[in-house]
mmCIF file of C-alpha atoms in Angstrom:
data_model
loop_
_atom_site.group_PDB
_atom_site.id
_atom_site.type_symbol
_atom_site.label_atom_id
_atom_site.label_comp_id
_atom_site.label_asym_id
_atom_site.label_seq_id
_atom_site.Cartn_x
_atom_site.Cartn_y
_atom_site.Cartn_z
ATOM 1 C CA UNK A 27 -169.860 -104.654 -66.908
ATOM 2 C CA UNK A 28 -173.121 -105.743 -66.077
ATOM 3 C CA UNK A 29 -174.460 -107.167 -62.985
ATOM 4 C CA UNK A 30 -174.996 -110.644 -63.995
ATOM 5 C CA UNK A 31 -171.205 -110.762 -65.531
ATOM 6 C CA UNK A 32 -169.645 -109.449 -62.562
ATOM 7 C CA UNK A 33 -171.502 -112.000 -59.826
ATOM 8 C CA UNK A 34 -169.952 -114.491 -62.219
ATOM 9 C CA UNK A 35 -166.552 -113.050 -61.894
ATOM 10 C CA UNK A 36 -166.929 -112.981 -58.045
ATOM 11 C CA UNK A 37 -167.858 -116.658 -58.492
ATOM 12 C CA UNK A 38 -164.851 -117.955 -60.495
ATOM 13 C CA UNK A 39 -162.771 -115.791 -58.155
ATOM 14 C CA UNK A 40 -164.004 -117.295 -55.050
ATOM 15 C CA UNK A 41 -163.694 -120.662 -56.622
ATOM 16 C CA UNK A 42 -159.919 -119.468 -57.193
ATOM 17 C CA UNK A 43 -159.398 -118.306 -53.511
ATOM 18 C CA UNK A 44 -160.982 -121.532 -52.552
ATOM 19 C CA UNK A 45 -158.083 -123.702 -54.926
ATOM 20 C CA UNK A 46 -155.618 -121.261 -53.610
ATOM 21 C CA UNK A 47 -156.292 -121.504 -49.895
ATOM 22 C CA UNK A 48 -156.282 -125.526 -49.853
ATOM 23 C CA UNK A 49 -153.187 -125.551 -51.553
ATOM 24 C CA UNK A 50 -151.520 -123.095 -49.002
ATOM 25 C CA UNK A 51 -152.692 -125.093 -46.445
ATOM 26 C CA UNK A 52 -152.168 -128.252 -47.863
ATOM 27 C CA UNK A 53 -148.597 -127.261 -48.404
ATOM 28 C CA UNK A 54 -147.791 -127.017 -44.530
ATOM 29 C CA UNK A 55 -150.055 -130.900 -43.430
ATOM 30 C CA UNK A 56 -152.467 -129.175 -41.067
ATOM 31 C CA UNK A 57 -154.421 -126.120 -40.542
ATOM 32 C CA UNK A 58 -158.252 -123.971 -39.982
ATOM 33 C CA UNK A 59 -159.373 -125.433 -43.975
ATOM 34 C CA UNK A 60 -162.866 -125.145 -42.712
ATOM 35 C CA UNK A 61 -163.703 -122.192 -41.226
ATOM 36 C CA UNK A 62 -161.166 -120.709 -43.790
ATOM 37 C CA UNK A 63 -163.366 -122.081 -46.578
ATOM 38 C CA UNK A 64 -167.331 -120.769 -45.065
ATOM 39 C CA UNK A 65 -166.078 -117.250 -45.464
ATOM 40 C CA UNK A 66 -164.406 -117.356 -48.917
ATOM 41 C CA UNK A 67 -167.274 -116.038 -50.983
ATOM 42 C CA UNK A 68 -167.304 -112.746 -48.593
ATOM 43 C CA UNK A 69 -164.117 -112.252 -49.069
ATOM 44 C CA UNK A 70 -164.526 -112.569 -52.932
ATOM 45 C CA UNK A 71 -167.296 -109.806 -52.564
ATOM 46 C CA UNK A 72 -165.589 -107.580 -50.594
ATOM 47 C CA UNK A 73 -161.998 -107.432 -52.240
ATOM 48 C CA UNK A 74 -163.220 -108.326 -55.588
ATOM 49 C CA UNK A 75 -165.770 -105.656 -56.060
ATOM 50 C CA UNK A 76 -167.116 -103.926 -53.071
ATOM 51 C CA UNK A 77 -163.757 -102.496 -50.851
ATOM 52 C CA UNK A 78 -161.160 -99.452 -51.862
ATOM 53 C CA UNK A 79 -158.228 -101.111 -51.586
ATOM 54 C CA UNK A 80 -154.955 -100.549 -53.935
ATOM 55 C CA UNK A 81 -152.377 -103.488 -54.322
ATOM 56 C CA UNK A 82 -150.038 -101.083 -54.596
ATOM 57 C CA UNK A 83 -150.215 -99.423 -51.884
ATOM 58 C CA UNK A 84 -151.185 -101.331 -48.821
ATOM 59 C CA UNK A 85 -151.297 -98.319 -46.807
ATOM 60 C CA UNK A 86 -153.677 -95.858 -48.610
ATOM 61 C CA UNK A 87 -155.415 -93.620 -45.911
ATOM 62 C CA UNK A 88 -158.522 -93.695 -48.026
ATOM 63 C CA UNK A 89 -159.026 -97.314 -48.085
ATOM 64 C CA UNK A 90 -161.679 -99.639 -46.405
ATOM 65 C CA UNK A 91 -160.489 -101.535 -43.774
ATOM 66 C CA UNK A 92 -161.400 -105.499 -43.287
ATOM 67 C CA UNK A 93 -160.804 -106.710 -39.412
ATOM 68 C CA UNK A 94 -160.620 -110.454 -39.811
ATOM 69 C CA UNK A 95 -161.617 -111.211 -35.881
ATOM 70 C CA UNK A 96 -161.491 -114.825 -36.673
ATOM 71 C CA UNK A 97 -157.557 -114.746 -37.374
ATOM 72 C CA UNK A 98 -157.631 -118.006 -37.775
ATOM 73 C CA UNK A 99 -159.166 -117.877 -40.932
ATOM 74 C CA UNK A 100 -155.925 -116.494 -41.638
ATOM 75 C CA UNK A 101 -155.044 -118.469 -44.860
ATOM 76 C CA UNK A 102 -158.463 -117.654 -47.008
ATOM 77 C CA UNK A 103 -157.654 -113.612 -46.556
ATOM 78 C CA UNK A 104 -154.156 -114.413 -48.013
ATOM 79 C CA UNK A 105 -154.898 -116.558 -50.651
ATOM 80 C CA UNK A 106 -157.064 -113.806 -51.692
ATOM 81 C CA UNK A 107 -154.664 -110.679 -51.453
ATOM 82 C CA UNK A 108 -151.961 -112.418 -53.499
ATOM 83 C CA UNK A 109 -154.941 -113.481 -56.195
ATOM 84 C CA UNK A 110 -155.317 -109.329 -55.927
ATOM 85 C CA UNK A 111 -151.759 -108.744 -56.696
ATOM 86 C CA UNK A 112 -150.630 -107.482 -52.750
ATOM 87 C CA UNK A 113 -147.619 -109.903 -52.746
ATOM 88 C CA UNK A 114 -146.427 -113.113 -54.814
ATOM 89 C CA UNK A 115 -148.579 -115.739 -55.147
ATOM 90 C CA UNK A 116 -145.881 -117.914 -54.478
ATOM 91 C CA UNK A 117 -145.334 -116.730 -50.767
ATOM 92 C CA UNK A 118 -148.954 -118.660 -49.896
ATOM 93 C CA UNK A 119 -146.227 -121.853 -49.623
ATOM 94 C CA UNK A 120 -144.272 -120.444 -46.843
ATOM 95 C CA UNK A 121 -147.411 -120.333 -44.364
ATOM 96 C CA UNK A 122 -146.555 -120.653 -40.824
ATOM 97 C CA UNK A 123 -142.475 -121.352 -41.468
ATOM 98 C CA UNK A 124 -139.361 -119.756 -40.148
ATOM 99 C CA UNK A 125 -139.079 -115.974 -41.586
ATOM 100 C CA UNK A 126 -142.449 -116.100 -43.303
ATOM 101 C CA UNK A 127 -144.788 -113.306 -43.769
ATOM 102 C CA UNK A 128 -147.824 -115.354 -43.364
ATOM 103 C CA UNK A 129 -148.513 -116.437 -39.493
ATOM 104 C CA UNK A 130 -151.489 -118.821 -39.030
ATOM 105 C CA UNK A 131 -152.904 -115.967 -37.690
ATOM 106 C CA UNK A 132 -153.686 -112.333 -38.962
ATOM 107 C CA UNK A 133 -150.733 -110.272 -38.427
ATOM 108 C CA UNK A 134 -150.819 -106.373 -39.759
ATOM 109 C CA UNK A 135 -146.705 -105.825 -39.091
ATOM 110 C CA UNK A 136 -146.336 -108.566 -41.412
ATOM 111 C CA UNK A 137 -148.525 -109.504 -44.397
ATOM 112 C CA UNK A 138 -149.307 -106.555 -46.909
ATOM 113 C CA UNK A 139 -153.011 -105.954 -47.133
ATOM 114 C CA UNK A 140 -153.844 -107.374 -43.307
ATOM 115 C CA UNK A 141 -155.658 -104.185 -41.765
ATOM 116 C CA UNK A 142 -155.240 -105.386 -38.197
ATOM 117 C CA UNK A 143 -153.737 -108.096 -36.644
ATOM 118 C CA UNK A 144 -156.001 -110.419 -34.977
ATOM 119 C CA UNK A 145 -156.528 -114.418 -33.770
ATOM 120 C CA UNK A 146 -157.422 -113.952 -29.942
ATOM 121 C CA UNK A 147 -161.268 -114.428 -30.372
ATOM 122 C CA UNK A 148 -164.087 -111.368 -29.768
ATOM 123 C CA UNK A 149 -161.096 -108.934 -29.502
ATOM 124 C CA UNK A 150 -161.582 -107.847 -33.434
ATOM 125 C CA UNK A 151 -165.029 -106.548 -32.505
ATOM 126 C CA UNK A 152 -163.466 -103.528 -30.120
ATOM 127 C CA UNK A 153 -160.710 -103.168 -32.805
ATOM 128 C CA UNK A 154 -162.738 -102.379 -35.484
ATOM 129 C CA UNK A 155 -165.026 -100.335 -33.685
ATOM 130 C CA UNK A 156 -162.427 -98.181 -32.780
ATOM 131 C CA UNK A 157 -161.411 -97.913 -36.108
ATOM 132 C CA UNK A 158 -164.858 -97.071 -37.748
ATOM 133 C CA UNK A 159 -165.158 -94.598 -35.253
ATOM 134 C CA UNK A 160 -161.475 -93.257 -35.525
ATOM 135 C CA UNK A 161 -162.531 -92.734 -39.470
ATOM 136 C CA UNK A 162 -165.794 -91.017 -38.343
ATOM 137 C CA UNK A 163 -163.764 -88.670 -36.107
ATOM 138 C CA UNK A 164 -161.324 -88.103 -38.598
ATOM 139 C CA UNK A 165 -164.248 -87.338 -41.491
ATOM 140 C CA UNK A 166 -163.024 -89.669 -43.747
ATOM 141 C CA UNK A 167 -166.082 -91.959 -45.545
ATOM 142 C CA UNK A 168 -164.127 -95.078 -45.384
ATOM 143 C CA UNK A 169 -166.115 -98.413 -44.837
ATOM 144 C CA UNK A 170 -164.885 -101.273 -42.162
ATOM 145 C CA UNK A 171 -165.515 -104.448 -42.661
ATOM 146 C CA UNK A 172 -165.739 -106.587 -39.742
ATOM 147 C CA UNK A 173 -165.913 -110.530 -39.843
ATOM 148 C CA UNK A 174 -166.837 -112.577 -36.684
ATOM 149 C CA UNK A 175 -167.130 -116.445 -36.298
ATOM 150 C CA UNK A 176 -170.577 -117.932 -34.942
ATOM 151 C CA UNK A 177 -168.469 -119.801 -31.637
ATOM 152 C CA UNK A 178 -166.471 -116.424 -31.542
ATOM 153 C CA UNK A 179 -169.759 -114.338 -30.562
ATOM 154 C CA UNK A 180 -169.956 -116.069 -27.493
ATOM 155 C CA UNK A 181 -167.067 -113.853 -26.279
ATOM 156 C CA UNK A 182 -169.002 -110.829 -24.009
ATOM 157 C CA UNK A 183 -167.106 -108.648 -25.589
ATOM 158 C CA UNK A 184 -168.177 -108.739 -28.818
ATOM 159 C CA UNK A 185 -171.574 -107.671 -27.467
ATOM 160 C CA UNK A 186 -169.876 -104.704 -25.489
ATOM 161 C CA UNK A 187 -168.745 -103.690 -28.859
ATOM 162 C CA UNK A 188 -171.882 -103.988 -30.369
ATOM 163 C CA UNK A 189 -173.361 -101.907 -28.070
ATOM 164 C CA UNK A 190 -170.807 -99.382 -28.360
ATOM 165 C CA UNK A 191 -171.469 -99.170 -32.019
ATOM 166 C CA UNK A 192 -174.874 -98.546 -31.900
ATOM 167 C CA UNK A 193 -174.279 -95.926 -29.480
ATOM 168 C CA UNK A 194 -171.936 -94.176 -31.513
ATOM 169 C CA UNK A 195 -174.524 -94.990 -34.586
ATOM 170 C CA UNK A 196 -171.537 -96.357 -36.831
ATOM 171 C CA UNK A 197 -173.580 -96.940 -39.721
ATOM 172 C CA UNK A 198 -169.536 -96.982 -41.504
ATOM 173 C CA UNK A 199 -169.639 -100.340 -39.833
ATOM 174 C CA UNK A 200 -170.284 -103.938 -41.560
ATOM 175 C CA UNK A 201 -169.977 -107.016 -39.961
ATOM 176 C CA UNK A 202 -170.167 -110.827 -40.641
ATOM 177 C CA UNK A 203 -170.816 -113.382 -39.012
ATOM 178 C CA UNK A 204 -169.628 -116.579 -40.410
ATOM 179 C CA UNK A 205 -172.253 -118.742 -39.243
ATOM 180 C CA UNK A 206 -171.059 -122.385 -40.207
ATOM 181 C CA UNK A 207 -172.807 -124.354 -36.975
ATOM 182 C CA UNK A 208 -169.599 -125.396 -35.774
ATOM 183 C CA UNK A 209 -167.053 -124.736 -33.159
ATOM 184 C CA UNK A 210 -163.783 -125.865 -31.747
ATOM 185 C CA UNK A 211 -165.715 -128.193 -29.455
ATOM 186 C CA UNK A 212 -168.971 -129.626 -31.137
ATOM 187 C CA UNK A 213 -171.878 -127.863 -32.710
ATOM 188 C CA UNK A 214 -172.960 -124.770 -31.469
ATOM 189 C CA UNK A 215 -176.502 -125.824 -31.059
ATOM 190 C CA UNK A 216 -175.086 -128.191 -28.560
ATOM 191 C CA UNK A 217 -172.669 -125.932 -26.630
ATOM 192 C CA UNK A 218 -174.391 -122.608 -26.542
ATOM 193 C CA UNK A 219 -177.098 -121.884 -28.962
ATOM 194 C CA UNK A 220 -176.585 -118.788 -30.991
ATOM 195 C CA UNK A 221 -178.660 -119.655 -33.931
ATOM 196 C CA UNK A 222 -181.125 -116.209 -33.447
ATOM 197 C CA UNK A 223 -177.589 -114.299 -34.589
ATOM 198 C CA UNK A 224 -179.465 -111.495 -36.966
ATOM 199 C CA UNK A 225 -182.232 -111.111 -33.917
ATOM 200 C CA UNK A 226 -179.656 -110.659 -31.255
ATOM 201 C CA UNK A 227 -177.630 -107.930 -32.778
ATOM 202 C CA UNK A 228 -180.969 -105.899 -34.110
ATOM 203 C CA UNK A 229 -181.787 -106.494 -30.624
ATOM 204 C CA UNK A 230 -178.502 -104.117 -29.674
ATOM 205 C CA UNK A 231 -179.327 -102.017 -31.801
ATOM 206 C CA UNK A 232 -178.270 -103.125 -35.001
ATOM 207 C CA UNK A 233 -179.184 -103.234 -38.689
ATOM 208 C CA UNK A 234 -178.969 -107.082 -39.246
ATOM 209 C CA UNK A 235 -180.010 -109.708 -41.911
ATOM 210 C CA UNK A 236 -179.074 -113.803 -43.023
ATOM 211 C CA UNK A 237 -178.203 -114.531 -46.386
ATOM 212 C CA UNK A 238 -176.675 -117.264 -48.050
ATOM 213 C CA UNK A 239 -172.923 -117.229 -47.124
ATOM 214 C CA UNK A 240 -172.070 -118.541 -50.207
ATOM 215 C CA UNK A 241 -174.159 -116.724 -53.135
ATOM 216 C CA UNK A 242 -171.895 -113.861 -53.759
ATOM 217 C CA UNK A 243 -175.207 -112.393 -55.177
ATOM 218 C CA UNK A 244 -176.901 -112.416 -52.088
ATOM 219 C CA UNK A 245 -174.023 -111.217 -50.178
ATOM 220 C CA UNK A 246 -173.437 -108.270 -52.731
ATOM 221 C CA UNK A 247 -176.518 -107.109 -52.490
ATOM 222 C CA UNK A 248 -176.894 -107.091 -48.389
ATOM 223 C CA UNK A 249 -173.763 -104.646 -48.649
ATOM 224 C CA UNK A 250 -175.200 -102.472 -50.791
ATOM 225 C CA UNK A 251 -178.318 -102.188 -49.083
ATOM 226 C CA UNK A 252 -176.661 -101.508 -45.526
ATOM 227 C CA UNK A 253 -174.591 -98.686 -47.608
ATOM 228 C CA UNK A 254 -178.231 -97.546 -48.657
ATOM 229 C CA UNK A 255 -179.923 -97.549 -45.197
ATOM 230 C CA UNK A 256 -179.329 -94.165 -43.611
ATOM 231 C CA UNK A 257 -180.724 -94.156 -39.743
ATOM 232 C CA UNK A 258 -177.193 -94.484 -38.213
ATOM 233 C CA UNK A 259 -177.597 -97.965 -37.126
ATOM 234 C CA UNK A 260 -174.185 -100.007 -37.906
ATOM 235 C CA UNK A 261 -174.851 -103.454 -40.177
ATOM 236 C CA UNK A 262 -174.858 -107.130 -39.526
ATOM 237 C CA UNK A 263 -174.809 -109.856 -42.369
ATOM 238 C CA UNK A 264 -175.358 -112.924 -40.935
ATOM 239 C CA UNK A 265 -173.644 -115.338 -43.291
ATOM 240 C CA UNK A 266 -175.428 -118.801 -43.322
ATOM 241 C CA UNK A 267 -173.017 -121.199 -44.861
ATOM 242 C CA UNK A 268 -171.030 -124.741 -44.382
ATOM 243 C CA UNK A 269 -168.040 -125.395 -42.551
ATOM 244 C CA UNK A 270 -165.329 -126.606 -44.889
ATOM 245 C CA UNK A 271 -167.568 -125.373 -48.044
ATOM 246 C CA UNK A 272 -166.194 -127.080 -51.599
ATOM 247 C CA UNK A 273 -163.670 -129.309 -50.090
ATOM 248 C CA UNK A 274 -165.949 -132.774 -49.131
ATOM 249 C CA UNK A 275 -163.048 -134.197 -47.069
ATOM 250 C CA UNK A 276 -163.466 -131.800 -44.325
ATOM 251 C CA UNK A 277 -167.087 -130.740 -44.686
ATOM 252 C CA UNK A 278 -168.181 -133.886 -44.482
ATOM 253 C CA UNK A 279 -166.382 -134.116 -40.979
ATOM 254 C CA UNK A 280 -168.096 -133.727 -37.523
ATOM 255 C CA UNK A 281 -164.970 -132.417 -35.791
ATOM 256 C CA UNK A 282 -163.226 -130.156 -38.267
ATOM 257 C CA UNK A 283 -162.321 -126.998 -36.818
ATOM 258 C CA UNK A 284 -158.811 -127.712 -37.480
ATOM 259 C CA UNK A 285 -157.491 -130.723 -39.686
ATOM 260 C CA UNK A 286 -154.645 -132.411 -40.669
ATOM 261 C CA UNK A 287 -154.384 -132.730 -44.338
ATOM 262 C CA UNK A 288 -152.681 -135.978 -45.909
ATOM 263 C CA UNK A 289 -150.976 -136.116 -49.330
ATOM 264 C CA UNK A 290 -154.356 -138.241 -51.164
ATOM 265 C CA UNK A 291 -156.616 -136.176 -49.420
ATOM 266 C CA UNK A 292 -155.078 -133.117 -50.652
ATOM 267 C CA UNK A 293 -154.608 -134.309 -54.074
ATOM 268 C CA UNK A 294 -158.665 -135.346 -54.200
ATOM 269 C CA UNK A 295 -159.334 -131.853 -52.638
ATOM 270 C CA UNK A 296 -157.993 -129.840 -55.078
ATOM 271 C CA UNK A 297 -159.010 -132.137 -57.892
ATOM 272 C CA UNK A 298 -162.916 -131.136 -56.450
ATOM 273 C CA UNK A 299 -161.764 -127.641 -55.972
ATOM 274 C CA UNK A 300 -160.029 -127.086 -59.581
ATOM 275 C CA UNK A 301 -163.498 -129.088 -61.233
ATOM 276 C CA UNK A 302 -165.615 -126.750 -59.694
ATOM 277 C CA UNK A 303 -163.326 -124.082 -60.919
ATOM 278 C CA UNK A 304 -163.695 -125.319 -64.430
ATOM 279 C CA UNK A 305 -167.357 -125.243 -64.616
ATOM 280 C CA UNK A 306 -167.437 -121.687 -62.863
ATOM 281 C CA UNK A 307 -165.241 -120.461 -65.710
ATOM 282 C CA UNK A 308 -167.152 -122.105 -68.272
ATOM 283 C CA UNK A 309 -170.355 -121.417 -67.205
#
């Protein structure tokens, strides 16, 4: 398949996860929409072309590993496993209710395809250092994938881990920040500035860049030039996108770190969502 085909794919199948993970949370009246929605078109990168992963087989040692530190973006990472075929797409409906396997936040002991269970902010930074370097150690040429919200940075110990992983020169290592501007609280201009993300992780040591968060092209080709770049220095994509991306009703919003999500505005979401979907496929 050639290059320009494939970014196309990625873009009807973000559009897809997009559809997928408003109606999931739709289906329960409240929920993270936004910052699920800013880091959809990574997620269609990575499990749509870039990560070794098998449906079938959750488990497989040789896989890549993807440590979704902002758990909360929970219901974007399963919208797009059961698009991949780890488990029905019909279980996306039982988000968050008595004896489901889909908590609002990450949980590995229950949802097929979650590498590592995570939601308690800056904590997925240590984990998935420890796993790059348990890989390492273990001689086994895996990638992890690590993705990290812009409020969520604020947390010291993300930066502990990202010294750590220059240290250890886990160039194995990729992480994202899902810069969207926003926080639980306000803006993060307003509350504490980290809009120099790409210069403060280069500044630990760090291989970093910003591309647009939501041009799978862009984002494809960052990965593939971290895999290229062979000094030992572990990667940063700074992902420069909008809170809420595709769905109006919450990215128009000031506050809207976490919604709640009425009938009408669900029904004019996903009729935005779906006509976006048709021109991607059509296009």
């Amino acid at each position: 398949m050639q290059k320009a085909e494939k970014m196309q794919e990625l873009r009807v199948f973000a559009q897809e996860i997009r559809v997928e993970t408003l109606k999931t949370v739709g289906s329960l009246g409240f929920g993270h929409v936004p910052g699920a929605m800013s880091v959809i078109d990574a997620l269609a990168v990575l499990y749509g072309e870039v990560m070794k992963v098998d449906p079938k087989n959750p488990h497989w040692e040789d896989r890549d590993w993807c440590v979704l530190s902002k758990g909360h973006a929970g219901p974007a990472i399963y919208a797009t496993l059961a698009l991949r075929g780890f488990f029905p797409k019909e279980e996306l409906l039982t988000i968050n209710q008595g004896g489901t396997h889909l908590p609002s936040h990450c949980d590995h002991n229950l949802t097929p395809g979650i590498d590592m269970t995570t939601g308690s902010l800056g904590q997925g930074s240590s984990l998935a250092v420890g796993v790059a370097m348990g890989k390492r150690i273990s001689g086994k040429d895996n990638t992890t994938y690590l993705i990290l919200g812009d409020g969520e940075i604020q947390e010291g110990q993300v930066w502990e881990a990202a010294s750590l992983a220059a240290q250890q020169k886990l160039s194995n290592l990729i992480a994202f920040v899902d810069w969207n501007k926003k926080q639980l609280d306000g803006y993060i201009s307003d509350i504490n500035d980290f809009s120099n993300i790409a210069e403060r992780f280069a500044a630990f040591g760090w291989d970093a860049v910003t591309v647009d968060g939501h041009d799978v092209a862009a984002i494809a080709d960052a990965i593939e030039n971290a895999k290229r770049l062979d000094d030992g220095r572990p990667h940063c994509i700074v992902l420069d996108t909008i809170k809420g991306k595709g769905c109006s009703f919450v990215s128009d919003a000031d506050s809207n770190h976490h919604v709640t999500i009425s009938a009408d505005q669900l029904a004019a979401g996903l009729a935005e969502l779906e006509e976006e979907l048709a021109k991607a496929v059509a296009e």
